[in-house]
Tab-separated table of C-alpha atoms and ligand atoms in Angstrom:
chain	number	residue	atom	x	y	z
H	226	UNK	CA	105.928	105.470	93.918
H	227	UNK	CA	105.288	107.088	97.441
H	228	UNK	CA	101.649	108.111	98.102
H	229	UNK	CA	100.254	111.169	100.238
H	230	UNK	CA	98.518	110.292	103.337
H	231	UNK	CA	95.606	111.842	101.742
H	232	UNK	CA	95.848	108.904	98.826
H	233	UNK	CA	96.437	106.515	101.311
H	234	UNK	CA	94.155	107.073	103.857
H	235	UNK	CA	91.127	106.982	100.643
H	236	UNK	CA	92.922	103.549	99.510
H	237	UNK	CA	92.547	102.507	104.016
H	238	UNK	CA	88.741	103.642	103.305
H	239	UNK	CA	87.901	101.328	100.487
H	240	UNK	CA	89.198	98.763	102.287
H	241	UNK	CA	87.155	98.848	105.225
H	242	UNK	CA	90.210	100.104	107.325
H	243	UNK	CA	88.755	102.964	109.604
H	244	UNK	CA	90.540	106.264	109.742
H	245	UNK	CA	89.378	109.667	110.341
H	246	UNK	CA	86.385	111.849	108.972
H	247	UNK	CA	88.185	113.707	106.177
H	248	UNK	CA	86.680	117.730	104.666
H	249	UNK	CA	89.690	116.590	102.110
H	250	UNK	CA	92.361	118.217	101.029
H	251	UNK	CA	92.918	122.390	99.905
H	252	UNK	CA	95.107	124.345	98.195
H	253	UNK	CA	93.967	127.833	99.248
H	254	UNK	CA	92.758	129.550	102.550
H	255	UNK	CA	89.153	130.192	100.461
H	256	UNK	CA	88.764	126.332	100.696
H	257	UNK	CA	88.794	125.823	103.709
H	258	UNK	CA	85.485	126.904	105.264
H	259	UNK	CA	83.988	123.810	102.911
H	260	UNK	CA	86.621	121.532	104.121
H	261	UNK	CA	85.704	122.085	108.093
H	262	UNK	CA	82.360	121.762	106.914
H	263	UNK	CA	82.811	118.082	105.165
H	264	UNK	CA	84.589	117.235	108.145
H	265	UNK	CA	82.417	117.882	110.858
H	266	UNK	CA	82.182	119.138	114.052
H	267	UNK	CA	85.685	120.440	115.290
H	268	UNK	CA	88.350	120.339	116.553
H	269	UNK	CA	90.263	119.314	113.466
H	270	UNK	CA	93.632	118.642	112.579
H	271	UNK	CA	95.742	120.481	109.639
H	272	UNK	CA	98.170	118.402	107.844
H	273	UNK	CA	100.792	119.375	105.430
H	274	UNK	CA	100.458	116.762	102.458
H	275	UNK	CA	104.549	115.797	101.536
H	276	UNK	CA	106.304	112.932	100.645
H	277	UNK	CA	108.198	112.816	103.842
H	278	UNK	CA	107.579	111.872	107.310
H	279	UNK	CA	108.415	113.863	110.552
H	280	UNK	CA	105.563	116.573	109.936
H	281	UNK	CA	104.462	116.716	113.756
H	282	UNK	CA	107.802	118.163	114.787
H	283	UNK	CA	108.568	120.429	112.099
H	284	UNK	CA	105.383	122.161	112.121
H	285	UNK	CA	103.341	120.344	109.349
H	286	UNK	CA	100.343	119.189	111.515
H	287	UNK	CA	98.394	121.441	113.660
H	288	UNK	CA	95.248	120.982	115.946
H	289	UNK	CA	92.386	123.362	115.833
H	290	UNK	CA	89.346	123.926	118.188
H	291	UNK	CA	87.461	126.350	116.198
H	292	UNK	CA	87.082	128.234	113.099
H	293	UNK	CA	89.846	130.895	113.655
H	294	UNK	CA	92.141	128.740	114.995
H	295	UNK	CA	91.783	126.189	111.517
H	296	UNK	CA	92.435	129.307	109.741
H	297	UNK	CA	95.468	130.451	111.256
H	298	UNK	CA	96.785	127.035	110.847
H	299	UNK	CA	96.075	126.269	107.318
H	300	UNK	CA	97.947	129.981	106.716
H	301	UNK	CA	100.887	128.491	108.790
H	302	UNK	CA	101.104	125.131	107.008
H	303	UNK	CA	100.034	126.599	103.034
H	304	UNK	CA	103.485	127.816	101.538
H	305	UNK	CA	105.390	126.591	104.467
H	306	UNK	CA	109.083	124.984	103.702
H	307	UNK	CA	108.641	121.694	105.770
H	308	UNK	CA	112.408	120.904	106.878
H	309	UNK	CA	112.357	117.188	108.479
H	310	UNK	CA	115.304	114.328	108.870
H	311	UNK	CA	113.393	113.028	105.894
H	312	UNK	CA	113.195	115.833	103.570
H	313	UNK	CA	116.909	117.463	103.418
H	314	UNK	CA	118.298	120.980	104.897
H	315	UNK	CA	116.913	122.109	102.232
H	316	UNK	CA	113.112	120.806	103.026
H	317	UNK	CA	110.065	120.465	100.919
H	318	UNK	CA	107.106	123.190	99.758
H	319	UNK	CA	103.707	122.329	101.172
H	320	UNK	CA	101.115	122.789	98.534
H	321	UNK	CA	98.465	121.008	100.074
H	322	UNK	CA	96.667	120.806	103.422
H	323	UNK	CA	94.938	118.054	104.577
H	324	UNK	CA	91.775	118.985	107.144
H	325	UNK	CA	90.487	116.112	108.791
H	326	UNK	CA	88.063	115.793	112.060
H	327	UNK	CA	90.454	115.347	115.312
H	328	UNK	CA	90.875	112.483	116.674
H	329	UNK	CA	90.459	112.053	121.279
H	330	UNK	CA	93.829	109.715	121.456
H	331	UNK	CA	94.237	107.365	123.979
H	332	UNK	CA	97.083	105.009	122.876
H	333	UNK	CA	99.353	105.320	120.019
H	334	UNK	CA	100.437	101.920	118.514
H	335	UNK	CA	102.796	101.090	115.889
H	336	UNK	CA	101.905	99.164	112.123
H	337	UNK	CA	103.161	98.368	109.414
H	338	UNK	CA	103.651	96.033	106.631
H	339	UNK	CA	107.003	96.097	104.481
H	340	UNK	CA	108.970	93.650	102.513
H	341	UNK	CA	111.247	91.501	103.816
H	342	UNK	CA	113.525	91.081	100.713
H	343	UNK	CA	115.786	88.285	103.523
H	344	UNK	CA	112.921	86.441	103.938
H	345	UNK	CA	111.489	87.058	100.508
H	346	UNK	CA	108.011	87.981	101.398
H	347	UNK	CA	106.336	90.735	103.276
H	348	UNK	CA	106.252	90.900	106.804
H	349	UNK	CA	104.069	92.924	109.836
H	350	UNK	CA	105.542	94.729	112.249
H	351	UNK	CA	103.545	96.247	115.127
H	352	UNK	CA	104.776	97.787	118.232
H	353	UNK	CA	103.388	99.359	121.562
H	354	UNK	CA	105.087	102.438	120.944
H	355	UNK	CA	103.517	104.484	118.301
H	356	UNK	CA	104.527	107.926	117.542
H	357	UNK	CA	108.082	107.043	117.910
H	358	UNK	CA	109.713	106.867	114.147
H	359	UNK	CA	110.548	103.065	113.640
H	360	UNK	CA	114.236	103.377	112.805
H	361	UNK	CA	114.763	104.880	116.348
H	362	UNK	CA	112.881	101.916	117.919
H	363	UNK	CA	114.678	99.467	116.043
H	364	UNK	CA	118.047	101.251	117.067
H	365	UNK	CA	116.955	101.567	120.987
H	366	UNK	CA	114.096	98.891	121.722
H	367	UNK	CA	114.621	96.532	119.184
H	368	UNK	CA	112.079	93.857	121.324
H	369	UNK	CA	109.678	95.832	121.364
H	370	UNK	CA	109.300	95.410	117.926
H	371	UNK	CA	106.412	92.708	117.062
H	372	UNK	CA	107.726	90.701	113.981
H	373	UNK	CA	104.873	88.407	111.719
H	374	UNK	CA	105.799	87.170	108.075
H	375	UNK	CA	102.972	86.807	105.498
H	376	UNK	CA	102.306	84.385	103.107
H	377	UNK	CA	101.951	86.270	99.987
H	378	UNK	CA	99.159	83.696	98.410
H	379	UNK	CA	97.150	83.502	101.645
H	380	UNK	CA	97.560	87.107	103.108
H	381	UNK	CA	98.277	87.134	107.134
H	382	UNK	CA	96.138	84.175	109.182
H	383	UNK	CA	94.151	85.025	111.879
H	384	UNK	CA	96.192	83.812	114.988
H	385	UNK	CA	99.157	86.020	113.716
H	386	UNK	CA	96.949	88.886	113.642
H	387	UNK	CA	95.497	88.088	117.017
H	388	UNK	CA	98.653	86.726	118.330
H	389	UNK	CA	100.247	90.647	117.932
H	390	UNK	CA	96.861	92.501	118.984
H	391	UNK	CA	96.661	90.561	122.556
H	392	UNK	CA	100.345	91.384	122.302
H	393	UNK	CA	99.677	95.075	121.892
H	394	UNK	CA	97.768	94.507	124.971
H	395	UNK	CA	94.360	95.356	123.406
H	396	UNK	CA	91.128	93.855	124.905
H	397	UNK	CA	89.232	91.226	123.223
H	398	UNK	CA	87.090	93.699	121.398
H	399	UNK	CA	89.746	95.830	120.184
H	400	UNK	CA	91.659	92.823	118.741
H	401	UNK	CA	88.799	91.487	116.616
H	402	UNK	CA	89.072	95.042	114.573
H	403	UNK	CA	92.843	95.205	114.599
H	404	UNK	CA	92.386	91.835	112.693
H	405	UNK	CA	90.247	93.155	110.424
H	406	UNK	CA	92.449	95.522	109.773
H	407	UNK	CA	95.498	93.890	109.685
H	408	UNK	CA	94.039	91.872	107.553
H	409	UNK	CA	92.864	94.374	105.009
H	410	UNK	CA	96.006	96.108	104.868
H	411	UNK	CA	97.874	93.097	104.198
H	412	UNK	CA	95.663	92.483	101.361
H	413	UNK	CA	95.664	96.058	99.864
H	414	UNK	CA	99.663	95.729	100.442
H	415	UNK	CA	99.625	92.815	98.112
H	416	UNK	CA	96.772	93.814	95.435
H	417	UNK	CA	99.326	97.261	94.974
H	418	UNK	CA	102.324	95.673	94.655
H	419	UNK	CA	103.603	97.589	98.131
H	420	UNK	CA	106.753	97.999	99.337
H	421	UNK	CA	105.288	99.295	102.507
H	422	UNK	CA	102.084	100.199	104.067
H	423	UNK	CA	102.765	102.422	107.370
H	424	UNK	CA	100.178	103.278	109.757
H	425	UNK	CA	102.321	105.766	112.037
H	426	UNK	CA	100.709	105.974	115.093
H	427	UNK	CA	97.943	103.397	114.710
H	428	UNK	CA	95.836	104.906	117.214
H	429	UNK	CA	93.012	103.711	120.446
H	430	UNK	CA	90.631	106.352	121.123
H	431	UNK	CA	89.432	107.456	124.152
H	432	UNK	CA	86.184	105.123	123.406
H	433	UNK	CA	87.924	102.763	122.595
H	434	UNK	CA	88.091	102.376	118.922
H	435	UNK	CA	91.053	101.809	116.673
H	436	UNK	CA	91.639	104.254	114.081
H	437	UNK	CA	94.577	104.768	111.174
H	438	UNK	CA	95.724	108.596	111.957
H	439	UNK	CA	98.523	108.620	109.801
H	440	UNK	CA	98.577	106.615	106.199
H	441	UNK	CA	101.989	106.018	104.570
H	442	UNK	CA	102.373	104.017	101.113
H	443	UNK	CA	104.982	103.175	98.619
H	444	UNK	CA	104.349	101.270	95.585
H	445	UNK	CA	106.694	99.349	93.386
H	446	UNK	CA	107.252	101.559	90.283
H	447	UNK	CA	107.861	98.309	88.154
H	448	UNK	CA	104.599	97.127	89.089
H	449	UNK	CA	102.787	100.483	88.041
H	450	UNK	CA	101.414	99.337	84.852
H	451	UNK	CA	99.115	97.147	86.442
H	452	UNK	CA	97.584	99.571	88.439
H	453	UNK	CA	95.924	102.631	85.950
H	454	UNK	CA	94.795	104.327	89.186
H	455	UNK	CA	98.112	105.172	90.497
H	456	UNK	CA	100.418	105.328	87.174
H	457	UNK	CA	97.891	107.951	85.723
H	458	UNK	CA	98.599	110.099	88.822
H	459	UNK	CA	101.615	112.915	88.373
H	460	UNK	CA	105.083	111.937	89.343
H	461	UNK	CA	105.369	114.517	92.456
H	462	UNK	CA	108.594	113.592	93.408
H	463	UNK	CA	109.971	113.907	90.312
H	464	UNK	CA	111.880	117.283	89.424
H	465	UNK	CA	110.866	119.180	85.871
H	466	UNK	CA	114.299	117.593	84.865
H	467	UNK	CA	113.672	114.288	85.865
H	468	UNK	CA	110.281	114.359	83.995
H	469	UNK	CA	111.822	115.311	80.756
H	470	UNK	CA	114.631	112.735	80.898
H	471	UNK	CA	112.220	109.715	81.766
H	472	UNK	CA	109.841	110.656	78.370
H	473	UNK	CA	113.283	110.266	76.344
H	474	UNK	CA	114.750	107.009	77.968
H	475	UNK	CA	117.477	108.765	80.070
H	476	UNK	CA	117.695	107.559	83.933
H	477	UNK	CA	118.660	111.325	85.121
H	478	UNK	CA	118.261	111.742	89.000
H	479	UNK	CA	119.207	115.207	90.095
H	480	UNK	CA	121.674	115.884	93.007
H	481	UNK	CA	123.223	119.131	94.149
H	482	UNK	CA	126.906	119.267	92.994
H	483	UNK	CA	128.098	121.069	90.163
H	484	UNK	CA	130.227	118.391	88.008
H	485	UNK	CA	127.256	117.380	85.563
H	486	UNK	CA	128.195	113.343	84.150
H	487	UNK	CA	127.198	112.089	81.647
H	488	UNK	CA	127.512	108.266	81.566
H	489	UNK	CA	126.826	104.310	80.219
H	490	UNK	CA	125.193	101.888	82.501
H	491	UNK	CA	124.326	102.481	85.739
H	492	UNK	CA	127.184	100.719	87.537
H	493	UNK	CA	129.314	103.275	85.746
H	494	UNK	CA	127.258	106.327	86.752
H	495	UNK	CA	127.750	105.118	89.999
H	496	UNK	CA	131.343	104.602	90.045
H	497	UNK	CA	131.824	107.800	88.116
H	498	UNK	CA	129.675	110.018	90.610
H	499	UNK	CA	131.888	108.089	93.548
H	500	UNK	CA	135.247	109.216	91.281
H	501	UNK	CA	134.046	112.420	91.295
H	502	UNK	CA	133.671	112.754	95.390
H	503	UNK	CA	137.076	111.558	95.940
H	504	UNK	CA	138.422	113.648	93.823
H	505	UNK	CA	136.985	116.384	96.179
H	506	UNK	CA	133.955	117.287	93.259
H	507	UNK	CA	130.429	116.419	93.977
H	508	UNK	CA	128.388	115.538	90.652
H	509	UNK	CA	125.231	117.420	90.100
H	510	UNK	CA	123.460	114.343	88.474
H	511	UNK	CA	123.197	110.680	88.101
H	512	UNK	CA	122.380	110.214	84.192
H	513	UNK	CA	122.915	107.070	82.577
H	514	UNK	CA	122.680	107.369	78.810
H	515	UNK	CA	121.548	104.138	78.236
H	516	UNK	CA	123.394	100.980	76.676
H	517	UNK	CA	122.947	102.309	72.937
H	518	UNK	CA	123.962	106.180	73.377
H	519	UNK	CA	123.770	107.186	70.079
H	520	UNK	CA	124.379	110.753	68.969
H	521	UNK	CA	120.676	111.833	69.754
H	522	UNK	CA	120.781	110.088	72.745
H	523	UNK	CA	124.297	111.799	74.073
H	524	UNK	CA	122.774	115.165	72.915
H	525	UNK	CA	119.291	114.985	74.785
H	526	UNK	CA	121.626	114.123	77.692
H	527	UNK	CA	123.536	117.061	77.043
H	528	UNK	CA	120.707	119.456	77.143
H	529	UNK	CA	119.220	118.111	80.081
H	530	UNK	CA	122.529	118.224	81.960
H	531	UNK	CA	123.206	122.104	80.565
H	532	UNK	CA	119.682	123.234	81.834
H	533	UNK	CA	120.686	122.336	85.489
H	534	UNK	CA	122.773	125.870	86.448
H	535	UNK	CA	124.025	124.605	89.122
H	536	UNK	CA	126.390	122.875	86.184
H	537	UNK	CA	130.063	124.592	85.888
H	538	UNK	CA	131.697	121.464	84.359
H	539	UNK	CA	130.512	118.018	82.182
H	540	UNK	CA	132.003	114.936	82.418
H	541	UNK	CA	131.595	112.451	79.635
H	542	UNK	CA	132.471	109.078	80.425
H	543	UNK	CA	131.512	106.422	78.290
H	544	UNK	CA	132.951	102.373	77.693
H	545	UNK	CA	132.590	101.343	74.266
H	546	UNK	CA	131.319	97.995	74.616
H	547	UNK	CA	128.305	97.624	72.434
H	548	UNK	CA	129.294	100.274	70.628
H	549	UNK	CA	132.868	101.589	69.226
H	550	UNK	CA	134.519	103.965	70.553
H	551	UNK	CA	134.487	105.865	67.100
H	552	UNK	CA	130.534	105.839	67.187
H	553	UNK	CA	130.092	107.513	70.465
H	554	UNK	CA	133.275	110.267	69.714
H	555	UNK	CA	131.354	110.738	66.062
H	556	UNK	CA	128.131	110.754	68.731
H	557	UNK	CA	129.597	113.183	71.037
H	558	UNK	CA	131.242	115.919	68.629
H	559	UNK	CA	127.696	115.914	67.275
H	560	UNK	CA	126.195	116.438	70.003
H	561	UNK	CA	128.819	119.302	71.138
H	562	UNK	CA	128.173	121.120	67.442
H	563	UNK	CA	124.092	121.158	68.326
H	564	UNK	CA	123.997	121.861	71.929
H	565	UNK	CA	125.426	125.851	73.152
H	566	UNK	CA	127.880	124.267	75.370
H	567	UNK	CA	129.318	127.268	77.610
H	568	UNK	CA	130.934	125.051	80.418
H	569	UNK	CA	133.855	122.712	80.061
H	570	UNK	CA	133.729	119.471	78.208
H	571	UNK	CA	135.735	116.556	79.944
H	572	UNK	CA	135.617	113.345	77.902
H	573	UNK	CA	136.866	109.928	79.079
H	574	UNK	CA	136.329	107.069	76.298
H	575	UNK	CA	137.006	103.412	76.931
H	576	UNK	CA	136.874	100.689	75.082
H	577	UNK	CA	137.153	99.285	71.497
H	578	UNK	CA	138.668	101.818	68.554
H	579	UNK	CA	139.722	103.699	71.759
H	580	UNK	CA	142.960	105.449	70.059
H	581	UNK	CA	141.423	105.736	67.069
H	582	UNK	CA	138.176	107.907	68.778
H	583	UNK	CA	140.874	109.962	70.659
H	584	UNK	CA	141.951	111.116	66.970
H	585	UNK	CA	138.698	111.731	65.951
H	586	UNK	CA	138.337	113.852	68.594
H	587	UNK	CA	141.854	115.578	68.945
H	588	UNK	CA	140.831	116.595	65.505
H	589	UNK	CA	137.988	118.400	65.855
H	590	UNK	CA	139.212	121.156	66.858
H	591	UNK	CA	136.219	121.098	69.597
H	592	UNK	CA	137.178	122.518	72.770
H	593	UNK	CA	137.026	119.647	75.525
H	594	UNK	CA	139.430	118.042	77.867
H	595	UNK	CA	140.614	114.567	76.960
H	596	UNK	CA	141.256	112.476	80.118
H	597	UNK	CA	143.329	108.784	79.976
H	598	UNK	CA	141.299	107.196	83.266
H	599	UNK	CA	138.146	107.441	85.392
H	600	UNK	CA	140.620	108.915	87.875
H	601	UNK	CA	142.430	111.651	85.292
H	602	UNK	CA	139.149	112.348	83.752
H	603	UNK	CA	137.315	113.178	87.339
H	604	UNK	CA	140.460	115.310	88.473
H	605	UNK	CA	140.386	117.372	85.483
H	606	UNK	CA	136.177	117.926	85.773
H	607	UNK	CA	136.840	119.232	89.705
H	608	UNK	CA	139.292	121.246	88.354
H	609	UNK	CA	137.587	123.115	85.279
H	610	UNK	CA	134.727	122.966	87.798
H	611	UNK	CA	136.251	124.946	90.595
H	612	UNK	CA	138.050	127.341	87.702
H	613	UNK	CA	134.427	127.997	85.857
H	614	UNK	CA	133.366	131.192	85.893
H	615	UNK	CA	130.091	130.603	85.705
U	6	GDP	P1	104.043	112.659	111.008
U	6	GDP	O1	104.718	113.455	112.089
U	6	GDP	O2	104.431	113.142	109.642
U	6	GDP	O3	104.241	111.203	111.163
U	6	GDP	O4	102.463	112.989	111.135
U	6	GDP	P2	101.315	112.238	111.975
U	6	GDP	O5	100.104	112.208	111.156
U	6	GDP	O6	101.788	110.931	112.492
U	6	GDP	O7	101.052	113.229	113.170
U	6	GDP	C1	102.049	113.498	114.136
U	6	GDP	C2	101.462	113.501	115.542
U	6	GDP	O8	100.471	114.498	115.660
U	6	GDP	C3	100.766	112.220	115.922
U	6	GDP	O9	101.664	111.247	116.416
U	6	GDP	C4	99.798	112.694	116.981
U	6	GDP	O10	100.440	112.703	118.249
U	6	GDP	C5	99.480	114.113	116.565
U	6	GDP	N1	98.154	114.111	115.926
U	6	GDP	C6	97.866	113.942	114.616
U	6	GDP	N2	96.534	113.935	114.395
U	6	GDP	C7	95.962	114.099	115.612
U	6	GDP	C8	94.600	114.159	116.083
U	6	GDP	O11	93.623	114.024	115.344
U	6	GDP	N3	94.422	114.340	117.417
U	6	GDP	C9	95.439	114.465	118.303
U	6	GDP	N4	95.171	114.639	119.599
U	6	GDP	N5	96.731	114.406	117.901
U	6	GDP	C10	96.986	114.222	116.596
U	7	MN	MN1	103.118	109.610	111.425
């Protein structure tokens, strides 16, 4: 689970880990007047609140020196389609402004804390050169990239922390807090079950103080149940779709094609959805049924998939392992018979009973394509795809 800077930054402020005086966040211009308020004396800084980084340069955070100014920004950023590297052409709706009290920069450092799945354990990284996203620093100044590994009992010791902050070239004062905070976020990192804490740029102010401007968080979803702060917060990443298929079991991510699949463990989603784009198709979902799909199960999938209009042909691929082949054609032609299916049906079955499901279905008298391989049964979906009126 990704967290807003917002959530992050309050999660940085219980621990002890300074960032800036906050008015909090709005949804609508009327707020805002409060929100200065709360934050004290300007300037101030607007900030869209999206899962993605990259807001400085596409317009998502916005200095103001007075009043007017805050206004015309929060109008700006409110509504605004934020299109970064990290969103997609197609870019994310900003439905919340943050407003926090601006902060006199002097230096921007680099932090962060992320797992090290080589090593097995998480690891901070700090650099010189905040501001600067970390992938492009790792692609052109890969040394300048400070590297400490954490013991996950014992949290970061001391002389690492202090080892990187005289690296950073901070003075002896400076490094004492960027202890304390590396500390702290190395221990809020583990206590959430993190799989990175990002403080992007880590900033010195002009006095001389070190201060967490930006707060990025992601959270191990498997690991949610053991913290009822975060799981009880709404899935905002998660499309109406994708909300609906998680209450009924379904793994359903959606994409942008137009070849819906509908599929049997997720190694075969993912071969099927690859099938697809060679086949010159591109699949407008990842949707694995689950290992038992059972007739209710194949027709929940089946709505789900037909609500996406984007859809102009399914693709039913499913390996009879667990189950017979029989089952899931009895299963499917079911399912067909309840759902108002108005695109074409392409159904691949492998597996036990095979022939004898292909009968079943043959004599239905259900309109659907039967296909022989992954390979026939993804030609025929790009096909009926690129014929579909629809
Ligand atoms: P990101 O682009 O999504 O990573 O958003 P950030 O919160 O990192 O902000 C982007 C940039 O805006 C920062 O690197 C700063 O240079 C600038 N910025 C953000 N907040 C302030 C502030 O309080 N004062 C000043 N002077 N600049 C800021
Ligand atoms: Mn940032």
């Amino acid at each position: 689970m990704k967290l807003l800077e917002h959530e992050a930054k309050a999660l940085f402020r219980s621990r002890g880990v300074p960032v800036p005086p906050t008015g909090g966040v709005i949804k609508t211009l009327g707020r805002l007047s409060g929100a200065l308020k709360r934050a004290g004396k300007g300037p101030w800084v607007l900030k869209a609140q999206v899962l993605a980084g990259g807001r400085g340069k596409a317009g998502g955070v916005k200095l103001a020196k007075n009043a007017s100014e805050a206004k015309a920004a929060a109008k700006a950023i409110l509504g605004m389609r934020l299109i970064s590297p990290q969103t997609g052409p197609q870019g994310v709706l900003v439905h919340e402004v943050l407003v926090d009290k601006a902060t006199d920069i002097a230096r921007e450092l680099y932090l962060s804390i992320v797992l090290d799945r080589r090593e097995g354990r998480p690891v901070v990284m700090a650099s010189a050169e905040g501001g600067m996203e970390i992938e492009q620093l790792a692609r052109e100044k890969p040394g300048a990239i400070l590297r400490e590994p954490v013991s996950p009992a014992r949290g970061i010791d001391d002389f690492q922390a202090r080892r990187m902050g005289f690296a950073l070239r901070l003075t002896a004062e400076q490094v004492t807090s960027f202890v304390k905070m590396v500390r702290a976020l190395t221990r809020l990192f583990i206590d959430y079950d993190a799989s990175l804490v990002e403080v992007n740029p880590l900033v010195v102010t002009k006095k001389g103080e070190l201060i967490a401007l930006d707060a990025k968080m992601s959270t191990d979803d498997n690991a949610l149940f053991r913290h009822p702060d975060l799981a009880s917060r709404d899935d905002i990443e998660a499309g109406a779709l994708e909300k609906q298929a998680k209450k009924v079991g379904i793994s359903y991510i959606e994409l942008d094609g137009s070849i819906g699949c509908m599929v049997n463990g997720a190694g075969l989603a993912m071969a099927t959805m690859d099938t697809v784009s060679l086949a010159g198709g591109r699949p407008a979902n990842f949707l694995d049924v689950g290992g038992g799909a059972n007739a209710d199960q194949v027709t929940r999938a089946f709505q789900i998939i037909l609500k996406d209009k984007r859809v102009k042909a399914v693709l039913v691929n499913i390996f009879g392992g667990i189950m017979k082949c029989t089952t899931i054609a009895d299963g499917v032609l079911q399912a067909v018979k309840k759902v108002h299916l108005n695109v074409p049906l392409i159904v691949r079955l492998e597996g036990t009973q095979v022939a004898e499901a292909k009968a079943i279905l043959d004599k239905s008298g259900l309109p659907m394509i039967q296909a022989d391989s992954l390979w026939d049964a993804a030609q025929k979906a790009v096909k009926a795809a690129s014929e579909a009126p629809r």
